[in-house]
Coordinates of C-alpha atoms and ligand atoms in Angstrom, one line a residue:
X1 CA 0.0 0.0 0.0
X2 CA 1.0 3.5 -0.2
X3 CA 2.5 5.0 2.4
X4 CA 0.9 8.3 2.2
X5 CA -2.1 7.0 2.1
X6 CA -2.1 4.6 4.5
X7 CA -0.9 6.7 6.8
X8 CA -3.4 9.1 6.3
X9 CA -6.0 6.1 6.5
X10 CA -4.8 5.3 9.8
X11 CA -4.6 8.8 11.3
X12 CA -8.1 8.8 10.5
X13 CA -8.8 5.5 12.4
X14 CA -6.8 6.5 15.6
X15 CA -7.8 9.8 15.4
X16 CA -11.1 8.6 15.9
X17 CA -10.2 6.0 18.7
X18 CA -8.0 7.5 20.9
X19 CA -8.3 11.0 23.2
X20 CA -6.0 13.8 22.4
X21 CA -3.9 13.7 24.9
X22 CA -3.0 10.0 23.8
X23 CA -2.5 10.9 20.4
X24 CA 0.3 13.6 21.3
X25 CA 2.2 11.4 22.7
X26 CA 5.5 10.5 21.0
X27 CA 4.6 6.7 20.2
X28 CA 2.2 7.9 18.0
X29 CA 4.5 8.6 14.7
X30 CA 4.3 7.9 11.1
X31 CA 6.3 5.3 11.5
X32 CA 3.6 3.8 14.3
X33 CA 0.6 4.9 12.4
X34 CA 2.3 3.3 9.4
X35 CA 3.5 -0.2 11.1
X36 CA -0.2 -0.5 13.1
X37 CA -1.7 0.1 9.0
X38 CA -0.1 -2.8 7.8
X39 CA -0.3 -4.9 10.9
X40 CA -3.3 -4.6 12.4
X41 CA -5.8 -2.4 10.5
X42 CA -6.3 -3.3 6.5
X43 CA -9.3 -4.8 6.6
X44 CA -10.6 -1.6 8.5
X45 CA -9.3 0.7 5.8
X46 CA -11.9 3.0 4.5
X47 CA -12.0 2.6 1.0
X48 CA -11.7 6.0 -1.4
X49 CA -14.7 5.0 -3.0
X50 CA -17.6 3.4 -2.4
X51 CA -20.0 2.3 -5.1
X52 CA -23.3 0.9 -5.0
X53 CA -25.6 -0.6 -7.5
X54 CA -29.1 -0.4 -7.6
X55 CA -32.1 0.5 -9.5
X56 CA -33.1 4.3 -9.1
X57 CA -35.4 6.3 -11.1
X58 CA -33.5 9.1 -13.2
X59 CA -34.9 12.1 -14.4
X60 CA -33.8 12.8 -17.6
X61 CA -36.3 15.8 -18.0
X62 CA -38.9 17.5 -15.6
X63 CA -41.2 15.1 -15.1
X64 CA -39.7 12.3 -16.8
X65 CA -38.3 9.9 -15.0
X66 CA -36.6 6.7 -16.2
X67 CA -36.0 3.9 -13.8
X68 CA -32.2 2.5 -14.7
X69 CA -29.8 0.1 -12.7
X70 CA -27.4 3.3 -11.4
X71 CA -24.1 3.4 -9.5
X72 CA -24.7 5.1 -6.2
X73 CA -28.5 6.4 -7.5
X74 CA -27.3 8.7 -10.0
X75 CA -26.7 8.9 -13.6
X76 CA -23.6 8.9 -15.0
X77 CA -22.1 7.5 -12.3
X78 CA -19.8 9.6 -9.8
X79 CA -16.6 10.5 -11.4
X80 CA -13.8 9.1 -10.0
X81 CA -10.8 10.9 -10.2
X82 CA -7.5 9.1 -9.2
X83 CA -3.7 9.5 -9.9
X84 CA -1.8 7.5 -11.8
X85 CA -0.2 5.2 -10.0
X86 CA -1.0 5.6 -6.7
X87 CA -3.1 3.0 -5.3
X88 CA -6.7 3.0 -4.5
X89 CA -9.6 1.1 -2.7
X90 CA -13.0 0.8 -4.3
X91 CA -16.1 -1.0 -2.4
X92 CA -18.3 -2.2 -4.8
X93 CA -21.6 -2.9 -3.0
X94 CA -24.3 -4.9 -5.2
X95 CA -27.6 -4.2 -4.1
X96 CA -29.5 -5.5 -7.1
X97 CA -30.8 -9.6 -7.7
X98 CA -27.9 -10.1 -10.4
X99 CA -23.8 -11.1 -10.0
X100 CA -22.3 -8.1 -11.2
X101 CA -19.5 -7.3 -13.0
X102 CA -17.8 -3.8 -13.0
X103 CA -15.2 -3.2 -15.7
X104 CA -12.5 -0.9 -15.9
X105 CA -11.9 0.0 -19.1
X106 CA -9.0 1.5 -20.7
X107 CA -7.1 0.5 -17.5
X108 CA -4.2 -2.1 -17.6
X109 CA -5.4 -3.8 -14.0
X110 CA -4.9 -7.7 -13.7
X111 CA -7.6 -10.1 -14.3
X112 CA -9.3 -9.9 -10.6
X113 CA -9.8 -6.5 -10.8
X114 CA -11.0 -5.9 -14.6
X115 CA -14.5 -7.2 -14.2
X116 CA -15.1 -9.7 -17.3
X117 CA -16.1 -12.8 -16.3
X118 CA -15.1 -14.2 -19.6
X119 CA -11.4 -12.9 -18.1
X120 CA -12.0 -14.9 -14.6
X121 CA -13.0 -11.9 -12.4
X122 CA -15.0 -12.9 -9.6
X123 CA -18.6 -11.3 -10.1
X124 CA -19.8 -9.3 -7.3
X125 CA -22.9 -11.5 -4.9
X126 CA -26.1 -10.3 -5.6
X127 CA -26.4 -8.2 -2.3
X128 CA -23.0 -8.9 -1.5
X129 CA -19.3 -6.9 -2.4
X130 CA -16.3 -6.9 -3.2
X131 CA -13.2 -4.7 -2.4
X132 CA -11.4 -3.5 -5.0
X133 CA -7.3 -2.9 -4.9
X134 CA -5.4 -1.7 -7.6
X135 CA -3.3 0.8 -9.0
X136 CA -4.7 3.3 -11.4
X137 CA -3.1 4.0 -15.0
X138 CA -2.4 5.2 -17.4
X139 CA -3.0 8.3 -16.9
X140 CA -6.3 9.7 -18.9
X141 CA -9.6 9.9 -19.6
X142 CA -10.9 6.1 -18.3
X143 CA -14.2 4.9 -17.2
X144 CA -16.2 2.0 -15.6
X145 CA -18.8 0.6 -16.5
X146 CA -21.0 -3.4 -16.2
X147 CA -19.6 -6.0 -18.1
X148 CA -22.5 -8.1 -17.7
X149 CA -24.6 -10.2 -20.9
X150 CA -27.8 -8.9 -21.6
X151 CA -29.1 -10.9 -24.6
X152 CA -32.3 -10.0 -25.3
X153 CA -33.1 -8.2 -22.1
X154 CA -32.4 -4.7 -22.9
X155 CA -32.8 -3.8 -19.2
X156 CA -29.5 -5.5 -18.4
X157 CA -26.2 -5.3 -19.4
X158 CA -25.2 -1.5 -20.7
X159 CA -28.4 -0.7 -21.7
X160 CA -29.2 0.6 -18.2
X161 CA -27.4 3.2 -16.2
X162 CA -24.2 1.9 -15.0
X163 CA -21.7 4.1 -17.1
X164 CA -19.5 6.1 -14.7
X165 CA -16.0 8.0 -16.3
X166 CA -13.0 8.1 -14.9
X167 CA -9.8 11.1 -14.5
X168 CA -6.7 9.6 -13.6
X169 CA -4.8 12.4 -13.2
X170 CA -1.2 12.3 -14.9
X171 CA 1.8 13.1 -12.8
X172 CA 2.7 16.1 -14.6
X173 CA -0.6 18.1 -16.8
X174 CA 0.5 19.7 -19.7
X175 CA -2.5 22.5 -18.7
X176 CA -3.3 25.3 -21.6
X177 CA -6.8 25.2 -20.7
X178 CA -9.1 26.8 -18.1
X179 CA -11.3 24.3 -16.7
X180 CA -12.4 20.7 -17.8
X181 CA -16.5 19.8 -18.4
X182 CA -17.2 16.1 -18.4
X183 CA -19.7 15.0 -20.7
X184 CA -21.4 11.3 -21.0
X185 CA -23.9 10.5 -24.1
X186 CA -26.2 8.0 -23.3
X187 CA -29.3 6.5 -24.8
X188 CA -32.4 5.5 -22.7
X189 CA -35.8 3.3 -23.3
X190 CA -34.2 0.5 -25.7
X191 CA -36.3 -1.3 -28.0
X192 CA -35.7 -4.1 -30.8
X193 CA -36.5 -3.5 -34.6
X194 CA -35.4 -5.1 -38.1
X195 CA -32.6 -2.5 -39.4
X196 CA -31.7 0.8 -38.1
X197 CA -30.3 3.8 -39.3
X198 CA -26.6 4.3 -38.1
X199 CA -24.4 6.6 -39.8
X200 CA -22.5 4.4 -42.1
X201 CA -20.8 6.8 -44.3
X202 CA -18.6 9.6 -41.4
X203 CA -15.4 6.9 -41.4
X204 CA -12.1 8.2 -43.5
X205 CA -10.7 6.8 -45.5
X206 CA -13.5 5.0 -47.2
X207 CA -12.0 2.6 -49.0
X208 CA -13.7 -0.8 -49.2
X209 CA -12.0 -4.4 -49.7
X210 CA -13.6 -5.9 -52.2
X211 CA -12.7 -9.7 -51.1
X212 CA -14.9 -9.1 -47.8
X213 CA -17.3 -7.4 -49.6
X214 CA -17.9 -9.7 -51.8
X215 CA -18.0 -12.3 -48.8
X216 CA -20.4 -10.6 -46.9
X217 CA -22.7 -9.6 -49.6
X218 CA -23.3 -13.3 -50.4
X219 CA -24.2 -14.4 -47.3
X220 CA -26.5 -11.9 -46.7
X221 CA -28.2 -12.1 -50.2
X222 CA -28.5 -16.1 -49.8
X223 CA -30.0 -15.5 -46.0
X224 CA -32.6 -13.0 -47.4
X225 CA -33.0 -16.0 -50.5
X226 CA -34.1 -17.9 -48.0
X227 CA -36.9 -15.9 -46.5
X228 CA -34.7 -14.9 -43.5
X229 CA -35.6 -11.0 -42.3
X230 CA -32.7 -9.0 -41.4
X231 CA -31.8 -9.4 -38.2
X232 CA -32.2 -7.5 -34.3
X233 CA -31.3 -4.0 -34.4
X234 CA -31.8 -2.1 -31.2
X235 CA -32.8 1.8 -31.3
X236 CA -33.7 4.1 -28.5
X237 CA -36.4 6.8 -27.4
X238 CA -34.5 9.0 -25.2
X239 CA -31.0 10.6 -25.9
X240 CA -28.7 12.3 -22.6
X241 CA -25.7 13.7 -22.1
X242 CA -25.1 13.5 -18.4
X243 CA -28.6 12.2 -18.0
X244 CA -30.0 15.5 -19.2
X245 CA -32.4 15.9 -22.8
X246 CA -31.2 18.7 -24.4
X247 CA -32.5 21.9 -22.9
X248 CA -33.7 20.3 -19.8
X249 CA -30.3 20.0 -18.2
X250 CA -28.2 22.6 -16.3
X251 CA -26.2 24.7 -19.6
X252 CA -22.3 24.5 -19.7
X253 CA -21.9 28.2 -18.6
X254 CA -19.2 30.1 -20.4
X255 CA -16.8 33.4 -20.9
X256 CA -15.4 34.6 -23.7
X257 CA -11.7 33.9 -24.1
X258 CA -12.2 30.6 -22.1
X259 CA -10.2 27.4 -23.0
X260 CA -12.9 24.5 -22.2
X261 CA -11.5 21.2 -21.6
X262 CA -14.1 18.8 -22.5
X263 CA -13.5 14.8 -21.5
X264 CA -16.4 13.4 -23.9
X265 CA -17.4 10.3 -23.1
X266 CA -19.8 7.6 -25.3
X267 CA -21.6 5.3 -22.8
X268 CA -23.8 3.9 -25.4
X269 CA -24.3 0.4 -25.3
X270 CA -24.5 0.2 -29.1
X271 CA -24.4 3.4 -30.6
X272 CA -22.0 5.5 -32.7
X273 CA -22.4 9.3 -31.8
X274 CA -21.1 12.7 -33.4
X275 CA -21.3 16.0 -31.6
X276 CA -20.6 19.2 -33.1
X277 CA -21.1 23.0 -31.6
X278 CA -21.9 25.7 -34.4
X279 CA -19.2 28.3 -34.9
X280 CA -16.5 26.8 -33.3
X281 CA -13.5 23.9 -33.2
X282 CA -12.8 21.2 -30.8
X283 CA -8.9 20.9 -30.3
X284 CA -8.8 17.3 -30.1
X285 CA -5.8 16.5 -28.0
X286 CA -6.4 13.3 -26.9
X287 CA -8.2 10.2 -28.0
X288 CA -9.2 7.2 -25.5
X289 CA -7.5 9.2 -22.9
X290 CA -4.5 9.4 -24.3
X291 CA -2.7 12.0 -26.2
X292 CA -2.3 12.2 -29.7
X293 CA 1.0 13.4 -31.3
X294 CA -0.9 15.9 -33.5
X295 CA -3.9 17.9 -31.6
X296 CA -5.5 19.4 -34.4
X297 CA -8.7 21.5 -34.6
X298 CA -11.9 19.8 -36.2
X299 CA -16.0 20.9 -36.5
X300 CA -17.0 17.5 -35.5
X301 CA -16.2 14.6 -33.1
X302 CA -17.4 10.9 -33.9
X303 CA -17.3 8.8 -31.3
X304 CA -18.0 5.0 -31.4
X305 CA -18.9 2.8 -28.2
X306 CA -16.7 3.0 -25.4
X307 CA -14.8 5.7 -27.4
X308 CA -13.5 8.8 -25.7
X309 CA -12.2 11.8 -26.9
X310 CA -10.7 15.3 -25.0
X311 CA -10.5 18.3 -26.7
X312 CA -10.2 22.1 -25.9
X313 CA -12.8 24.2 -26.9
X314 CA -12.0 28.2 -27.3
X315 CA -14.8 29.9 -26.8
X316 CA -14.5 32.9 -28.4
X317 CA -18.3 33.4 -30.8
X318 CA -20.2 35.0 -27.6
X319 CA -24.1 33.3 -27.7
X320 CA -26.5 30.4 -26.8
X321 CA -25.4 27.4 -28.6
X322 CA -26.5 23.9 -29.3
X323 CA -23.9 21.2 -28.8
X324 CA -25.6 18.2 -30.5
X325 CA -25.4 15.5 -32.2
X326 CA -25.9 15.0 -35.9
X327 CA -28.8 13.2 -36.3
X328 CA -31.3 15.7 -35.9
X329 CA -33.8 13.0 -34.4
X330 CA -31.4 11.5 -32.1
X331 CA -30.8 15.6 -31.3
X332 CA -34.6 16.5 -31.1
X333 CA -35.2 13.7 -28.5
X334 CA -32.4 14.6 -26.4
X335 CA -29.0 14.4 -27.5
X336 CA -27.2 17.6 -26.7
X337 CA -26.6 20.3 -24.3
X338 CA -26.8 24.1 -24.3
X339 CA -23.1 26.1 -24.5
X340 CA -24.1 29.7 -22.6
X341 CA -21.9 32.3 -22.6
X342 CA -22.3 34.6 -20.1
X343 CA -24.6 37.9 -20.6
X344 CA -26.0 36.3 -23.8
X345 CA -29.6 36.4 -24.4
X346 CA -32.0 33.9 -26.6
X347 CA -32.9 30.4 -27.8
X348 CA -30.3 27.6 -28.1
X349 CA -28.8 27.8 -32.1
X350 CA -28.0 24.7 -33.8
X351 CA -26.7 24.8 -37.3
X352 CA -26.0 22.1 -38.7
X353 CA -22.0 21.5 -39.9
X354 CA -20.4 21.1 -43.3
X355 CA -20.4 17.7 -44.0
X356 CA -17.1 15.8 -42.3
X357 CA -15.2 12.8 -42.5
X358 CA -13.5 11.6 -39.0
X359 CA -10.2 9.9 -40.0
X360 CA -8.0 9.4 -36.9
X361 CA -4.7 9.7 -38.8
X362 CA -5.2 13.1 -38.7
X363 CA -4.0 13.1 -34.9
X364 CA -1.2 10.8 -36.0
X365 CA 2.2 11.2 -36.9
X366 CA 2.5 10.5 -40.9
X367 CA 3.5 7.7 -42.5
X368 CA 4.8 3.9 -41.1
X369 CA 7.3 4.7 -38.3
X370 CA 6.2 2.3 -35.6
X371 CA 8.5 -0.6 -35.0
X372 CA 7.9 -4.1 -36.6
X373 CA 5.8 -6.3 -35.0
X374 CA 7.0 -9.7 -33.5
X375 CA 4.3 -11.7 -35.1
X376 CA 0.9 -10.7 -36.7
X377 CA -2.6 -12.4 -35.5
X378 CA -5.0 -12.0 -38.7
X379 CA -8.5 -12.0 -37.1
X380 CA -11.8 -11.9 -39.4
X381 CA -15.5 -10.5 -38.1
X382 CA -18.2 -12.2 -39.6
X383 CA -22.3 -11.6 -39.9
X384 CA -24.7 -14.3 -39.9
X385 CA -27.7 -12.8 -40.3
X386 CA -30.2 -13.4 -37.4
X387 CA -29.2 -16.9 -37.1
X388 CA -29.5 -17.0 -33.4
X389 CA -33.8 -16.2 -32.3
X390 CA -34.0 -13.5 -35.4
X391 CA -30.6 -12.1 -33.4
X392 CA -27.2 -11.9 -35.6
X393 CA -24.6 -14.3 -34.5
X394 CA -21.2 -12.9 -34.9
X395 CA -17.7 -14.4 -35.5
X396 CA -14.4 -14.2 -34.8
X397 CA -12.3 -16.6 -37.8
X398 CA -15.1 -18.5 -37.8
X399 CA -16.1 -19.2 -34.1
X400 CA -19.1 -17.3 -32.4
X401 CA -17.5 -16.9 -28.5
X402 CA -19.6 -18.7 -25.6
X403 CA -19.3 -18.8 -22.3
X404 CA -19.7 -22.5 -22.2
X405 CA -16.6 -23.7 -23.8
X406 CA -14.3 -20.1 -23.5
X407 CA -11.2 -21.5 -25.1
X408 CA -8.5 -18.7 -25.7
X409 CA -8.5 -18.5 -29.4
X410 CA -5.2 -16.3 -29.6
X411 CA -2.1 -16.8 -27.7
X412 CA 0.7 -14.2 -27.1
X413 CA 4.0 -14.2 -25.2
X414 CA 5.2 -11.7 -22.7
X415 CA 7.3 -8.9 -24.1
X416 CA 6.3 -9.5 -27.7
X417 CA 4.9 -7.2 -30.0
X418 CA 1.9 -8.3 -31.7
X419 CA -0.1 -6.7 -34.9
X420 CA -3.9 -7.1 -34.7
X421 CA -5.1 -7.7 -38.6
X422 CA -8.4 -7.1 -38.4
X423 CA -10.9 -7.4 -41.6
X424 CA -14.6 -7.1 -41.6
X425 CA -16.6 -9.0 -43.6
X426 CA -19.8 -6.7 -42.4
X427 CA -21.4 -3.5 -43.1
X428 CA -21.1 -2.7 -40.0
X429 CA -18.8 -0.4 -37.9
X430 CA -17.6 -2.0 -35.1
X431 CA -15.6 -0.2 -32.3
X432 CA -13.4 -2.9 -31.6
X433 CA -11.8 -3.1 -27.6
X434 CA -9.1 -4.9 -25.9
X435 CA -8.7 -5.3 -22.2
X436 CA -6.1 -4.4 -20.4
X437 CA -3.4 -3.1 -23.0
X438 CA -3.7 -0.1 -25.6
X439 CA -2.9 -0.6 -28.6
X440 CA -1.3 1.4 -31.7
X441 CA -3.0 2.6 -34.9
X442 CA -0.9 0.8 -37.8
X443 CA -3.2 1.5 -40.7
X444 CA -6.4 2.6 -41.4
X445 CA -8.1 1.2 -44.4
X446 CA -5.4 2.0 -46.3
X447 CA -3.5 4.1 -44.4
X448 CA -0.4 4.2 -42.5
X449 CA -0.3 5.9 -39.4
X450 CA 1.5 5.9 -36.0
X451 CA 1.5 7.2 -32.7
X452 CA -2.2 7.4 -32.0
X453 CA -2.3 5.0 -28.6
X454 CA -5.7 3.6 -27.9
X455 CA -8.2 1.0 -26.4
X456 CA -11.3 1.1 -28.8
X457 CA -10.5 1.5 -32.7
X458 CA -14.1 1.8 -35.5
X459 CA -13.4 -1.1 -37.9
X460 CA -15.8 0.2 -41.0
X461 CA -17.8 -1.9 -42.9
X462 CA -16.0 -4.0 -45.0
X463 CA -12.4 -2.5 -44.0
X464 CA -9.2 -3.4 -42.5
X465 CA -7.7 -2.0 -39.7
X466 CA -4.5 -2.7 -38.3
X467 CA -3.0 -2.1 -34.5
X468 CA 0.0 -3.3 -32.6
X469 CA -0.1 -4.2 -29.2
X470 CA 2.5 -5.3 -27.1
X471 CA 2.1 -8.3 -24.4
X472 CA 2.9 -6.5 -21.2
X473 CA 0.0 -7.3 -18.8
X474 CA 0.0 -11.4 -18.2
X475 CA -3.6 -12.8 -17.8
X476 CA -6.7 -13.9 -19.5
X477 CA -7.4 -11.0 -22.1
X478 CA -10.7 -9.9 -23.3
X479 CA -11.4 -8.8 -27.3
X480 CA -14.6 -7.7 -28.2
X481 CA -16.7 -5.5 -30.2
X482 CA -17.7 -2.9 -27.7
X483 CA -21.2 -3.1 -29.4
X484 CA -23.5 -4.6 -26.6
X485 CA -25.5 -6.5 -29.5
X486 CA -22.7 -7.8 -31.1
X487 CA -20.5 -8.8 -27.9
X488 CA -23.6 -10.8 -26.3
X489 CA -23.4 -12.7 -29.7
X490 CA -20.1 -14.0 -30.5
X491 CA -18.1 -11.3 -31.2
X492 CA -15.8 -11.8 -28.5
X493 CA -12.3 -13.9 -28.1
X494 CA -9.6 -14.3 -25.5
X495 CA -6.4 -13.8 -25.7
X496 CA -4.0 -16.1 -23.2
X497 CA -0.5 -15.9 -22.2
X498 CA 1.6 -18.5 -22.7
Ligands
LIG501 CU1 -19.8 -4.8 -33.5

């Protein structure tokens, strides 16, 4: 344990034990307080955090109240705000019917800690805990959030309320902004339909590879051939960010001149959002927490599930502002919040941007100058269209993950470098995630890149995406489509070390 905080710990314990005049006398050091904390007193520690799970109702406007499955009653969960690498205690209290499982993502913690029972970690009782110990990092914008299945009961898993973010605060900041704003987007009311209507066509470069389109064209044209709908789609009725509809939340209150540091966060169990605010640019200067060699200035942020992105917003166009998302009905039931700079008068503007194309080389240094990788794993994702109850079953090289037989599929050694191939045989974009490492941006459909470090990477729809990770955090390894649909059928793997 750390020192300074266990001392601290202890203070508070004796300090709350003993009479004053007992605790000025000289026995009663650091060096005491320290010895009796290691001795005598862990399991009496106070924890830094204390989370609890239950159901609570949310209002998400006046009057309209949701009932979700919340972290301590209140959606988005508390923000936790740690430093890197100084160790922490979280209580994780369960208060709900269900084992629970509370993932850290973006985190390299070992196996009992990381909440994925396809990893190993324990599952916290129904109406029981657990006591979390680790040690935060890296440093960035992280968060937590249930790692449980939810099938086709879309008032489990991620579809509910228990998204929380993150801050573990670096050891040096590189500051040049005023204050930071944290933002979560989050969908509410879930229901099932055949096809939906994500944004397809946002993703740079665009190329295509014909071999995996031509793959996944067939088998969707010999499915349909057959008289087989098109599979489970899930869409939503009520759009947040921080658990707020746009315009019934409290406004991000600004000045002119101000530097805004915003840590935007998508807690969407299966949605892609954009988010853009109408005369000015986000500085985007880090990307899943973690900075990018190149901050650049862009109109519009995409971010896929699980995806997080910090960026510095100047505000210097004094008025009342809309900062929504794209899709004007996903915007007009909820998803956005009001920019108000201070003295300005009037209604909330939206205009809509010029059309944009997110391509996260931009952030990246040019060109192929990561190192080679030790060995390269080519990994395929595959659609089979509603095969599973009308639901799509999804593949990884050919094997739909179950928790019944949860073989490791890939196996990687400790120290070595590996490159993630990755080709989709779907239309769909899928914000690919890997537990407990980050991993490098190699090449983007196309394109080289390097530099850009990461945890959750949009493969587009028939596209290949490349990323090097390397092995330096032994354990069971989770790798999944972030996509709560697409995880909860098959499109998961493990990786083991061996
Ligand atoms: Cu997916």
């Amino acid at each position: 344990m750390n020192n300074a905080v266990a001392s601290r710990r202890a203070f508070l314990k004796l300090a709350a034990t003993v009479t004053a005049a007992e605790f000025l006398q000289p026995e009663f050091t650091a060096g005491a307080l320290r010895a009796n904390a290691a001795n005598a007193l862990p399991e009496a520690t106070s924890p830094d955090y204390t989370l609890r799970i239950a159901a609570a109702p949310i209002e998400i406007a006046p009057n309209h109240i949701v009932s979700a499955i919340t972290y301590n009653g209140q959606f988005p969960g508390p923000l936790l705000r740690f430093k890197e690498g100084r160790q922490v205690v979280v209580d994780v209290h369960n208060d709900t019917d269900t084992p629970e499982q509370l993932h850290w993502h973006g985190q390299f913690v070992p196996v009992d800690v990381d909440g994925a029972a396809e990893e190993g970690t324990p599952f916290i009782p129904a109406h029981g805990m657990r006591r979390l110990v680790f040690t935060p990092r890296p440093a960035g914008l992280r968060f937590y959030h249930t790692h449980n299945r939810a099938g086709a009961d879309l008032h489990a898993g991620q579809y509910s309320g228990q998204v929380g973010p993150v801050y573990i605060e670096p050891t040096r900041d590189s500051g040049g902004y005023d204050r930071e704003v944290f933002l979560v987007l989050k969908e509410f009311e879930p229901s099932l339909s055949r096809g939906g209507d994500m944004a397809m066509d946002f993703l740079a470069p665009a190329t295509e590879d014909k071999t995996l389109k031509e793959a996944g064209e067939s088998a969707m044209k010999e499915s349909l051939a057959r008289g087989t709908p098109h599979g489970y789609e899930v869409g939503y009725r009520y759009f947040t960010i921080n658990g707020r509809m746009l315009g019934h939340g409290e406004p991000v209150r600004v000045k002119t001149g101000e530097r805004v540091l915003f840590h935007i966060l998508n807690g969407s169990a299966t949605e892609i959002r954009s988010l853009a605010l109408p005369s000015h640019t986000f500085k985007v200067i880090a990307l899943d927490g973690n900075p990018v060699p190149v901050p650049v200035n862009v109109p519009v942020l995409w971010l896929g599930t699980a995806e997080r992105i910090s960026a510095i917003v100047e505000m210097k166009h004094p008025g009342v502002w809309v900062m929504g998302d794209l899709a004007d009905d996903d915007r007009s039931h909820g998803m956005g919040i009001v920019i108000e700079y201070a003295g300005q008068p009037g209604k909330p503007q939206w205009i809509k941007p010029k059309p944009f194309h997110w391509n996260y080389a931009r952030f990246g240094k040019t060109g192929n100058t990561s190192p080679a990788p030790d060995e390269t794993i080519d990994i395929l994702f595959f659609k089979r269209n509603a095969a599973l109850e009308g639901f799509n079953e999804w593949t990884i090289n050919d094997v739909a993950f179950s928790m019944e037989k949860p073989a490791p599929m890939f196996h990687v050694r400790q120290g070595r470098r590996y490159r993630l191939r990755m080709r989709n045989a779907s239309d769909d974009i899928h914000p690919i995630h890997l537990h407990r490492h980050s991993f490098e941006l190699i090449k983007l459909a196309g394109q080289a890149t390097a530099g850009i470090m990461k945890d959750v990477v949009m493969v587009g729809g028939y596209q290949e995406v490349e990323v090097d990770f390397v092995a330096d955090n032994p354990g069971l390894t989770l790798f999944h489509c972030h996509q709560q649909l697409h995880m909860d059928y098959g499109f998961m793997a493990l990786f083991d070390y061996v």
